[in-house]
């Protein structure tokens, strides 16, 4: 089955620790994205990548980092510099016009 | 003005009713439009793309009004399973970037 996987589903960390969220897709999509969703709010773009070894900052990139070493994988690191890391993180991918995005199941990160 | 704006609702409708949501966008150069459905604590799922001529998928009809810069979603014969938040999505650039999500309209279908 083609799709996007994210792991883990729930993640708990102590303040001051970096944490890496996994995102893998087997849809052969060129573009991948990371979003953050807070309760009652819309999706906000953190980073996106159109091609391997290239990525661009989104609207709220501060405190986050990404890599795109393989087409299938786009991991997100939430660093200790991110002031409010507790959120629902969603990974997506897309390909070709009209560029509709397909989402993974998300990771709920709680930092205490 | 927000780039993509939706009425947050909630819209509480009885089973079998017809309900419609609108979504306005600010960038007249926007290229493509979508409706997504998001269930509580789940990921958004693509419901349908919105084409210039309007399109229908079963009980769902999507329309685009470029002159007034809005898209709409009509749901006929509402089912309990239609209860969810409906997100309007606008691709402003025609490329991979600049895809903007609305904050969603919550629909609750009541027995």
Tab-separated table of N, CA and C in Angstrom, chain A residues 4-8 20-24 31-37 43-49 55-61 64-68 73-78 88-93 101 103-108:
chain	number	residue	atom	x	y	z
A	4	UNK	N	2.020	7.479	3.471
A	4	UNK	CA	2.993	8.219	4.274
A	4	UNK	C	2.918	7.692	5.699
A	5	UNK	N	4.056	7.397	6.254
A	5	UNK	CA	4.088	6.929	7.638
A	5	UNK	C	4.851	7.922	8.489
A	6	UNK	N	4.359	8.088	9.710
A	6	UNK	CA	5.039	8.933	10.681
A	6	UNK	C	5.177	8.127	11.964
A	7	UNK	N	6.311	8.297	12.587
A	7	UNK	CA	6.482	7.614	13.861
A	7	UNK	C	7.313	8.484	14.787
A	8	UNK	N	7.080	8.351	16.097
A	8	UNK	CA	6.001	7.573	16.691
A	8	UNK	C	4.688	8.351	16.650
A	20	UNK	N	13.657	14.006	17.237
A	20	UNK	CA	13.495	13.876	15.785
A	20	UNK	C	12.249	13.069	15.467
A	21	UNK	N	11.411	13.635	14.612
A	21	UNK	CA	10.191	12.981	14.158
A	21	UNK	C	10.436	12.401	12.768
A	22	UNK	N	9.949	11.188	12.589
A	22	UNK	CA	10.195	10.483	11.331
A	22	UNK	C	9.033	10.670	10.357
A	23	UNK	N	9.359	10.777	9.061
A	23	UNK	CA	8.352	10.818	8.018
A	23	UNK	C	8.895	10.083	6.792
A	24	UNK	N	8.161	9.069	6.353
A	24	UNK	CA	8.575	8.286	5.185
A	24	UNK	C	7.392	8.172	4.225
A	31	UNK	N	7.840	16.349	-3.574
A	31	UNK	CA	7.777	17.361	-2.523
A	31	UNK	C	7.282	16.770	-1.205
A	32	UNK	N	7.871	17.248	-0.129
A	32	UNK	CA	7.439	16.849	1.211
A	32	UNK	C	7.369	18.083	2.092
A	33	UNK	N	6.504	18.013	3.103
A	33	UNK	CA	6.213	19.175	3.944
A	33	UNK	C	6.089	18.748	5.404
A	34	UNK	N	6.384	19.702	6.279
A	34	UNK	CA	6.081	19.537	7.694
A	34	UNK	C	5.198	20.694	8.144
A	35	UNK	N	4.122	20.316	8.859
A	35	UNK	CA	3.214	21.298	9.426
A	35	UNK	C	3.093	21.068	10.919
A	36	UNK	N	2.664	22.115	11.562
A	36	UNK	CA	2.340	22.046	12.982
A	36	UNK	C	0.888	22.487	13.130
A	37	UNK	N	0.144	21.768	13.986
A	37	UNK	CA	-1.231	22.173	14.268
A	37	UNK	C	-1.406	22.252	15.776
A	43	UNK	N	-3.296	24.670	10.100
A	43	UNK	CA	-1.955	24.128	9.885
A	43	UNK	C	-0.984	25.253	9.557
A	44	UNK	N	0.184	25.189	10.145
A	44	UNK	CA	1.223	26.171	9.843
A	44	UNK	C	2.444	25.442	9.301
A	45	UNK	N	2.977	25.956	8.209
A	45	UNK	CA	4.074	25.305	7.506
A	45	UNK	C	5.397	25.568	8.209
A	46	UNK	N	6.128	24.493	8.502
A	46	UNK	CA	7.421	24.612	9.167
A	46	UNK	C	8.546	24.613	8.119
A	47	UNK	N	8.620	23.565	7.331
A	47	UNK	CA	9.607	23.428	6.261
A	47	UNK	C	8.966	22.667	5.107
A	48	UNK	N	9.521	22.867	3.920
A	48	UNK	CA	9.134	22.015	2.811
A	48	UNK	C	10.356	21.739	1.946
A	49	UNK	N	10.249	20.669	1.167
A	49	UNK	CA	11.350	20.260	0.299
A	49	UNK	C	10.768	19.846	-1.045
A	55	UNK	N	15.768	22.134	0.734
A	55	UNK	CA	14.571	22.403	1.517
A	55	UNK	C	14.495	23.899	1.801
A	56	UNK	N	13.294	24.347	2.092
A	56	UNK	CA	13.031	25.773	2.303
A	56	UNK	C	12.285	25.979	3.611
A	57	UNK	N	12.550	27.113	4.234
A	57	UNK	CA	11.822	27.443	5.456
A	57	UNK	C	10.379	27.812	5.122
A	58	UNK	N	9.495	27.406	6.017
A	58	UNK	CA	8.111	27.826	5.923
A	58	UNK	C	7.875	29.039	6.797
A	59	UNK	N	6.656	29.149	7.309
A	59	UNK	CA	6.287	30.336	8.088
A	59	UNK	C	6.813	30.332	9.526
A	60	UNK	N	7.098	29.136	10.046
A	60	UNK	CA	7.485	29.056	11.466
A	60	UNK	C	8.683	28.123	11.654
A	61	UNK	N	9.765	28.350	10.923
A	61	UNK	CA	10.915	27.435	10.929
A	61	UNK	C	11.811	27.562	12.162
A	64	UNK	N	13.405	24.623	14.524
A	64	UNK	CA	13.269	23.343	13.838
A	64	UNK	C	14.386	23.172	12.818
A	65	UNK	N	14.698	21.907	12.499
A	65	UNK	CA	15.615	21.638	11.394
A	65	UNK	C	15.158	20.386	10.672
A	66	UNK	N	15.543	20.284	9.392
A	66	UNK	CA	15.151	19.136	8.580
A	66	UNK	C	16.339	18.686	7.744
A	67	UNK	N	16.178	17.502	7.140
A	67	UNK	CA	17.126	17.035	6.143
A	67	UNK	C	16.334	16.282	5.082
A	68	UNK	N	16.921	16.202	3.881
A	68	UNK	CA	16.248	15.448	2.802
A	68	UNK	C	17.349	14.729	2.012
A	73	UNK	N	12.311	10.164	2.489
A	73	UNK	CA	12.400	10.476	3.903
A	73	UNK	C	12.619	11.966	4.153
A	74	UNK	N	11.930	12.499	5.155
A	74	UNK	CA	12.042	13.934	5.455
A	74	UNK	C	11.895	14.106	6.971
A	75	UNK	N	12.916	13.764	7.746
A	75	UNK	CA	12.798	13.865	9.205
A	75	UNK	C	12.856	15.305	9.700
A	76	UNK	N	12.134	15.550	10.768
A	76	UNK	CA	12.078	16.874	11.399
A	76	UNK	C	12.668	16.796	12.799
A	77	UNK	N	13.601	17.667	13.100
A	77	UNK	CA	14.145	17.752	14.454
A	77	UNK	C	13.592	18.983	15.141
A	78	UNK	N	13.005	18.763	16.298
A	78	UNK	CA	12.518	19.856	17.131
A	78	UNK	C	13.615	20.131	18.145
A	88	UNK	N	0.715	19.013	17.519
A	88	UNK	CA	0.446	17.891	16.613
A	88	UNK	C	1.233	18.185	15.333
A	89	UNK	N	2.172	17.290	14.978
A	89	UNK	CA	3.022	17.513	13.814
A	89	UNK	C	2.585	16.603	12.672
A	90	UNK	N	2.380	17.210	11.531
A	90	UNK	CA	1.895	16.494	10.356
A	90	UNK	C	2.882	16.612	9.212
A	91	UNK	N	3.152	15.487	8.592
A	91	UNK	CA	4.006	15.429	7.413
A	91	UNK	C	3.110	15.187	6.204
A	92	UNK	N	3.452	15.784	5.069
A	92	UNK	CA	2.671	15.602	3.854
A	92	UNK	C	3.596	15.493	2.656
A	93	UNK	N	3.066	14.982	1.563
A	93	UNK	CA	3.827	14.952	0.317
A	93	UNK	C	2.903	15.294	-0.839
A	101	UNK	N	-1.976	17.667	-1.506
A	101	UNK	CA	-1.091	17.071	-0.521
A	101	UNK	C	-1.773	15.905	0.176
A	103	UNK	N	-1.382	13.398	3.593
A	103	UNK	CA	-0.816	13.511	4.922
A	103	UNK	C	-0.555	12.152	5.562
A	104	UNK	N	0.467	12.135	6.412
A	104	UNK	CA	0.668	11.016	7.300
A	104	UNK	C	-0.244	11.152	8.509
A	105	UNK	N	-0.244	10.144	9.401
A	105	UNK	CA	-1.170	10.147	10.542
A	105	UNK	C	-0.795	11.118	11.647
A	106	UNK	N	0.407	11.693	11.582
A	106	UNK	CA	0.789	12.700	12.562
A	106	UNK	C	1.493	12.139	13.788
A	107	UNK	N	2.244	13.007	14.437
A	107	UNK	CA	2.902	12.697	15.720
A	107	UNK	C	2.492	13.757	16.720
A	108	UNK	N	1.991	13.315	17.867
A	108	UNK	CA	1.649	14.263	18.947
A	108	UNK	C	2.853	14.343	19.892
